[in-house]
CSV table of C-alpha atoms in Angstrom, one decimal:
chain,number,residue,atom,x,y,z
A,1,MET,CA,14.9,-8.8,6.8
A,2,THR,CA,16.0,-5.1,6.9
A,3,ASP,CA,13.9,-3.5,4.1
A,4,PRO,CA,10.3,-5.2,4.1
A,5,THR,CA,7.7,-3.5,1.9
A,6,ALA,CA,3.9,-3.8,1.7
A,7,ALA,CA,1.2,-3.2,-0.9
A,8,VAL,CA,-2.6,-2.8,-0.2
A,9,LEU,CA,-5.2,-4.1,-2.6
A,10,LEU,CA,-8.8,-2.6,-2.0
A,11,ILE,CA,-11.4,-4.7,-3.4
A,12,GLY,CA,-15.0,-3.7,-4.2
A,13,ASP,CA,-17.2,-2.1,-6.9
A,14,GLU,CA,-18.6,0.0,-4.1
A,15,LEU,CA,-15.1,1.7,-3.8
A,16,LEU,CA,-14.7,2.4,-7.5
A,17,SER,CA,-18.4,3.7,-8.0
A,18,GLY,CA,-17.8,6.3,-5.1
A,19,ARG,CA,-20.4,4.9,-2.9
A,20,THR,CA,-18.2,4.1,-0.3
A,21,ARG,CA,-15.1,5.8,0.9
A,22,ASP,CA,-12.2,3.9,1.8
A,23,ILE,CA,-10.2,4.3,5.0
A,24,ASN,CA,-8.5,0.8,5.0
A,25,LEU,CA,-5.4,2.0,3.1
A,26,GLN,CA,-4.7,4.5,5.9
A,27,GLN,CA,-5.3,2.1,8.7
A,28,VAL,CA,-2.9,-0.5,7.2
A,29,ALA,CA,-0.3,2.0,6.4
A,30,GLN,CA,-0.5,3.7,9.8
A,31,TYR,CA,-0.4,0.3,11.5
A,32,LEU,CA,2.7,-0.9,9.4
A,33,GLU,CA,4.6,2.3,9.8
A,34,PRO,CA,5.9,1.9,13.2
A,35,LEU,CA,6.9,-1.7,12.4
A,36,GLY,CA,9.2,-0.3,9.6
A,37,ILE,CA,7.1,-1.6,6.8
A,38,PRO,CA,6.3,1.1,4.4
A,39,VAL,CA,3.4,0.7,2.0
A,40,ARG,CA,4.9,1.2,-1.6
A,41,GLU,CA,1.6,0.5,-3.6
A,42,ALA,CA,-2.2,0.6,-3.4
A,43,ARG,CA,-4.6,-0.5,-6.0
A,44,THR,CA,-8.3,-0.8,-6.2
A,45,VAL,CA,-9.9,-3.4,-8.1
A,46,CYS,CA,-13.6,-4.4,-8.9
A,47,ASP,CA,-15.5,-7.5,-7.8
A,48,VAL,CA,-14.3,-9.7,-10.8
A,49,GLN,CA,-12.2,-12.8,-10.1
A,50,GLU,CA,-9.7,-12.4,-13.0
A,51,GLU,CA,-8.9,-8.9,-12.0
A,52,ILE,CA,-8.4,-9.7,-8.2
A,53,VAL,CA,-6.2,-12.8,-9.3
A,54,ALA,CA,-4.1,-10.7,-11.5
A,55,ALA,CA,-3.6,-7.8,-9.0
A,56,VAL,CA,-2.8,-10.3,-6.1
A,57,ASN,CA,-0.2,-12.3,-8.2
A,58,ASP,CA,1.4,-9.0,-9.5
A,59,LEU,CA,1.8,-7.5,-5.9
A,60,ARG,CA,2.8,-10.6,-4.1
A,61,ALA,CA,5.8,-11.0,-6.4
A,62,LYS,CA,6.8,-7.3,-6.0
A,63,TYR,CA,6.4,-6.8,-2.3
A,64,THR,CA,7.2,-8.5,1.0
A,65,TYR,CA,3.6,-8.3,2.1
A,66,VAL,CA,0.2,-7.7,0.6
A,67,PHE,CA,-2.9,-6.8,2.4
A,68,THR,CA,-6.2,-7.3,0.9
A,69,THR,CA,-9.5,-5.7,2.1
A,70,GLY,CA,-13.1,-6.5,1.2
A,71,GLY,CA,-15.1,-9.3,-0.3
A,72,ILE,CA,-15.2,-11.9,2.4
A,73,GLY,CA,-18.6,-11.5,3.5
A,74,PRO,CA,-21.7,-13.8,2.9
A,75,THR,CA,-23.1,-12.6,-0.2
A,76,HIS,CA,-22.8,-13.5,-3.8
A,77,ASP,CA,-20.4,-10.7,-4.7
A,78,ASP,CA,-17.9,-11.7,-1.9
A,79,ILE,CA,-15.3,-13.6,-4.2
A,80,THR,CA,-12.1,-12.7,-2.5
A,81,ALA,CA,-11.5,-15.9,-1.0
A,82,ASP,CA,-12.0,-17.8,-4.3
A,83,ALA,CA,-9.8,-15.3,-6.0
A,84,ILE,CA,-7.0,-15.8,-3.6
A,85,ALA,CA,-7.3,-19.5,-3.8
A,86,ALA,CA,-7.1,-19.2,-7.7
A,87,ALA,CA,-4.1,-16.9,-7.4
A,88,PHE,CA,-2.2,-19.4,-5.4
A,89,GLY,CA,-3.5,-22.5,-7.4
A,90,VAL,CA,-5.0,-24.3,-4.4
A,91,GLY,CA,-8.5,-25.4,-3.6
A,92,ILE,CA,-10.8,-23.9,-1.0
A,93,SER,CA,-13.3,-25.3,1.6
A,94,GLU,CA,-14.9,-24.6,4.9
A,95,HIS,CA,-12.0,-24.4,7.7
A,96,PRO,CA,-12.9,-26.6,10.5
A,97,ASP,CA,-11.8,-24.2,13.2
A,98,ALA,CA,-13.6,-21.3,11.6
A,99,MET,CA,-16.7,-23.5,11.4
A,100,ARG,CA,-16.5,-24.4,15.1
A,101,ASP,CA,-15.8,-20.9,16.2
A,102,MET,CA,-18.7,-19.5,14.0
A,103,ALA,CA,-21.1,-22.0,15.1
A,104,ALA,CA,-20.6,-21.5,18.7
A,105,ARG,CA,-21.0,-17.8,18.3
A,106,TYR,CA,-24.3,-18.0,16.2
A,107,ALA,CA,-25.5,-20.3,18.7
A,108,ALA,CA,-24.6,-18.2,21.5
A,109,MET,CA,-26.6,-15.3,19.6
A,110,ASN,CA,-29.5,-17.7,19.0
A,111,THR,CA,-29.0,-16.9,15.4
A,112,GLU,CA,-29.2,-19.6,12.6
A,113,PHE,CA,-25.8,-20.5,11.0
A,114,THR,CA,-27.0,-20.5,7.4
A,115,ALA,CA,-25.5,-21.4,4.2
A,116,PRO,CA,-24.6,-17.7,3.3
A,117,ARG,CA,-23.0,-17.4,6.8
A,118,ARG,CA,-21.0,-20.6,6.2
A,119,ARG,CA,-19.5,-19.0,3.2
A,120,MET,CA,-17.4,-16.8,5.5
A,121,ALA,CA,-15.9,-20.1,6.8
A,122,ARG,CA,-14.5,-21.0,3.4
A,123,VAL,CA,-10.6,-20.2,3.1
A,124,PRO,CA,-8.0,-21.4,0.6
A,125,HIS,CA,-6.3,-24.8,1.5
A,126,GLY,CA,-3.0,-24.0,3.6
A,127,ALA,CA,-4.2,-20.6,4.7
A,128,ILE,CA,-3.8,-19.5,8.4
A,129,LEU,CA,-6.8,-17.9,10.0
A,130,ILE,CA,-6.8,-14.3,11.1
A,131,ALA,CA,-8.9,-13.6,14.3
A,132,ASN,CA,-11.7,-11.3,14.0
A,133,PRO,CA,-12.9,-10.2,17.5
A,134,VAL,CA,-15.5,-7.9,16.3
A,135,SER,CA,-17.9,-10.2,14.3
A,136,GLY,CA,-16.1,-13.7,14.4
A,137,ALA,CA,-15.8,-14.5,10.9
A,138,PRO,CA,-11.9,-14.6,10.3
A,139,GLY,CA,-9.6,-13.4,7.9
A,140,PHE,CA,-6.7,-15.5,6.5
A,141,GLN,CA,-3.2,-15.5,5.5
A,142,THR,CA,-1.9,-17.3,2.3
A,143,GLY,CA,1.6,-17.0,1.9
A,144,ASN,CA,2.6,-13.5,2.1
A,145,VAL,CA,-0.9,-12.2,1.4
A,146,PHE,CA,-3.2,-11.2,4.3
A,147,THR,CA,-6.8,-11.0,3.6
A,148,LEU,CA,-9.0,-8.7,5.7
A,149,ALA,CA,-12.5,-7.6,5.8
A,150,GLY,CA,-13.7,-4.5,4.1
A,151,VAL,CA,-15.5,-3.1,7.0
A,152,PRO,CA,-12.9,-0.7,8.6
A,153,GLN,CA,-13.7,-1.6,12.3
A,154,ILE,CA,-13.1,-5.2,11.4
A,155,ALA,CA,-10.1,-4.9,9.4
A,156,ARG,CA,-8.5,-2.8,12.0
A,157,ALA,CA,-9.0,-5.4,14.7
A,158,MET,CA,-7.7,-8.3,12.5
A,159,LEU,CA,-4.4,-6.2,12.2
A,160,GLU,CA,-3.8,-7.1,15.8
A,161,ASP,CA,-3.4,-10.6,14.8
A,162,ILE,CA,-0.9,-9.9,12.1
A,163,GLY,CA,1.7,-7.8,13.6
A,164,HIS,CA,3.5,-10.8,15.3
A,165,ARG,CA,3.8,-12.5,12.0
A,166,LEU,CA,5.8,-9.9,10.2
A,167,GLU,CA,9.4,-9.4,10.0
A,168,THR,CA,10.1,-5.8,10.9
A,169,GLY,CA,12.3,-3.2,9.3
A,170,ALA,CA,14.1,-0.1,10.5
A,171,VAL,CA,11.7,2.0,12.5
A,172,ILE,CA,11.0,5.3,10.7
A,173,HIS,CA,10.9,8.4,12.7
A,174,LYS,CA,8.8,11.4,11.8
A,175,VAL,CA,8.6,15.1,12.5
A,176,THR,CA,6.3,17.7,11.2
A,177,VAL,CA,7.0,21.4,11.1
A,178,ARG,CA,3.7,23.3,10.5
A,179,GLY,CA,3.7,26.8,9.2
A,180,LYS,CA,0.7,29.0,9.3
A,181,GLY,CA,0.7,31.5,6.2
A,182,LEU,CA,3.4,29.5,4.3
A,183,ARG,CA,3.2,29.1,0.5
A,184,GLU,CA,4.9,26.2,-1.3
A,185,GLY,CA,6.2,28.7,-4.0
A,186,ASP,CA,8.0,30.6,-1.5
A,187,LEU,CA,9.8,27.6,0.1
A,188,ALA,CA,10.2,25.3,-2.8
A,189,THR,CA,13.9,26.4,-3.7
A,190,ARG,CA,15.3,26.0,-0.2
A,191,LEU,CA,13.2,22.9,0.6
A,192,GLY,CA,15.0,21.2,-2.3
A,193,GLU,CA,18.3,22.4,-1.2
A,194,ILE,CA,17.7,20.8,2.1
A,195,ALA,CA,16.5,17.6,0.5
A,196,LYS,CA,19.7,17.4,-1.4
A,197,GLU,CA,21.8,18.2,1.8
A,198,PHE,CA,20.1,15.3,3.7
A,199,PRO,CA,19.6,12.3,1.4
A,200,ALA,CA,18.8,10.0,4.2
A,201,VAL,CA,15.8,12.0,5.1
A,202,GLY,CA,12.6,11.9,3.2
A,203,ILE,CA,10.9,15.4,3.1
A,204,GLY,CA,7.4,16.2,2.1
A,205,SER,CA,5.3,19.4,1.6
A,206,TYR,CA,1.5,19.4,2.2
A,207,PRO,CA,-0.3,22.5,1.9
A,208,TRP,CA,-3.6,23.1,3.6
A,209,TYR,CA,-6.2,25.8,2.7
A,210,GLY,CA,-9.1,26.3,5.2
A,211,SER,CA,-9.8,29.9,4.4
A,212,ILE,CA,-7.7,33.2,3.8
A,213,GLU,CA,-7.0,33.3,7.3
A,214,ASP,CA,-6.4,29.8,7.8
A,215,HIS,CA,-3.9,28.4,5.5
A,216,GLY,CA,-0.2,27.3,5.4
A,217,VAL,CA,2.1,24.3,4.7
A,218,ALA,CA,3.1,21.4,6.9
A,219,LEU,CA,6.6,20.1,6.1
A,220,VAL,CA,6.9,16.5,7.0
A,221,ALA,CA,10.5,14.8,7.4
A,222,ARG,CA,10.9,11.0,7.7
A,223,SER,CA,14.0,8.9,8.4
A,224,PRO,CA,15.3,6.0,10.4
A,225,ASP,CA,18.4,8.2,11.3
A,226,LYS,CA,17.3,10.3,14.4
A,227,SER,CA,20.4,12.4,14.1
A,228,ALA,CA,19.8,13.4,10.6
A,229,LEU,CA,16.2,14.0,11.4
A,230,ALA,CA,17.1,16.5,14.0
A,231,SER,CA,19.3,18.3,11.8
A,232,VAL,CA,16.6,18.5,9.1
A,233,GLN,CA,13.9,19.7,11.6
A,234,THR,CA,16.3,22.5,12.5
A,235,GLU,CA,16.7,23.5,9.0
A,236,LEU,CA,12.9,23.4,8.3
A,237,GLU,CA,12.1,25.6,11.4
A,238,THR,CA,14.6,28.1,10.2
A,239,LEU,CA,13.1,28.0,6.7
A,240,ALA,CA,9.7,28.7,8.3
A,241,ARG,CA,10.9,31.6,10.4
A,242,SER,CA,12.7,33.1,7.4
A,243,LEU,CA,9.3,33.4,5.8
A,244,GLY,CA,7.5,34.9,8.7
A,245,ALA,CA,5.9,31.8,10.2
A,246,ASP,CA,6.1,30.6,13.7
A,247,PRO,CA,6.7,26.9,13.4
A,248,GLU,CA,4.5,24.3,15.1
A,249,ILE,CA,6.3,20.9,15.8
A,250,THR,CA,4.6,17.5,16.1
A,251,THR,CA,6.3,14.1,16.1
């Protein structure tokens, strides 16, 4: 596999209401980028099973991998596991390995392994568990869909049990040329010319504005071709200097 792609499906009413700010998309994308697996699409859906099923089936048909976050906790609105099972047309029940590990963990904490907690051991039939070193309740892989917790700390920890399962693509190298005082309107024409001259390099322009004294543009170039990327870096530095900025470089 040379060009794997990924999508992220964020699940939860709390995200759509604005009550909770998502950072899982950023975490997943940053984890996958060094593996050469770009995230091509992200969606957010509510806690409605039909909506989750439709989104999962659409995304898993379009992309190599799908990562879902949220909805695998112990409460009534944690319906992601059931939705994944429905999307794949399989049953769902308590996984014996998950039950064993979770029972041992709660016993060690002198905490009752209640029915709501047992809900977190339910996974679609045929799914492979994803380890959760933070709180114990596992995620799971069903086909090309990886189902992670919504709590960012747990979702990030779960990713460590996923990397070895993925077929990687070409590693994307990146360089950022940051110019204080630059304005997009001044550099747009030349930036477009550079993009046409180097079609193998993706170039993005990202302005920031902190105050009148603190503003500018960060020019970010990405490519699997190190040689082309180096050439583009030189062009971007030259562009920044031509507009009176002293370029700051990060990779």
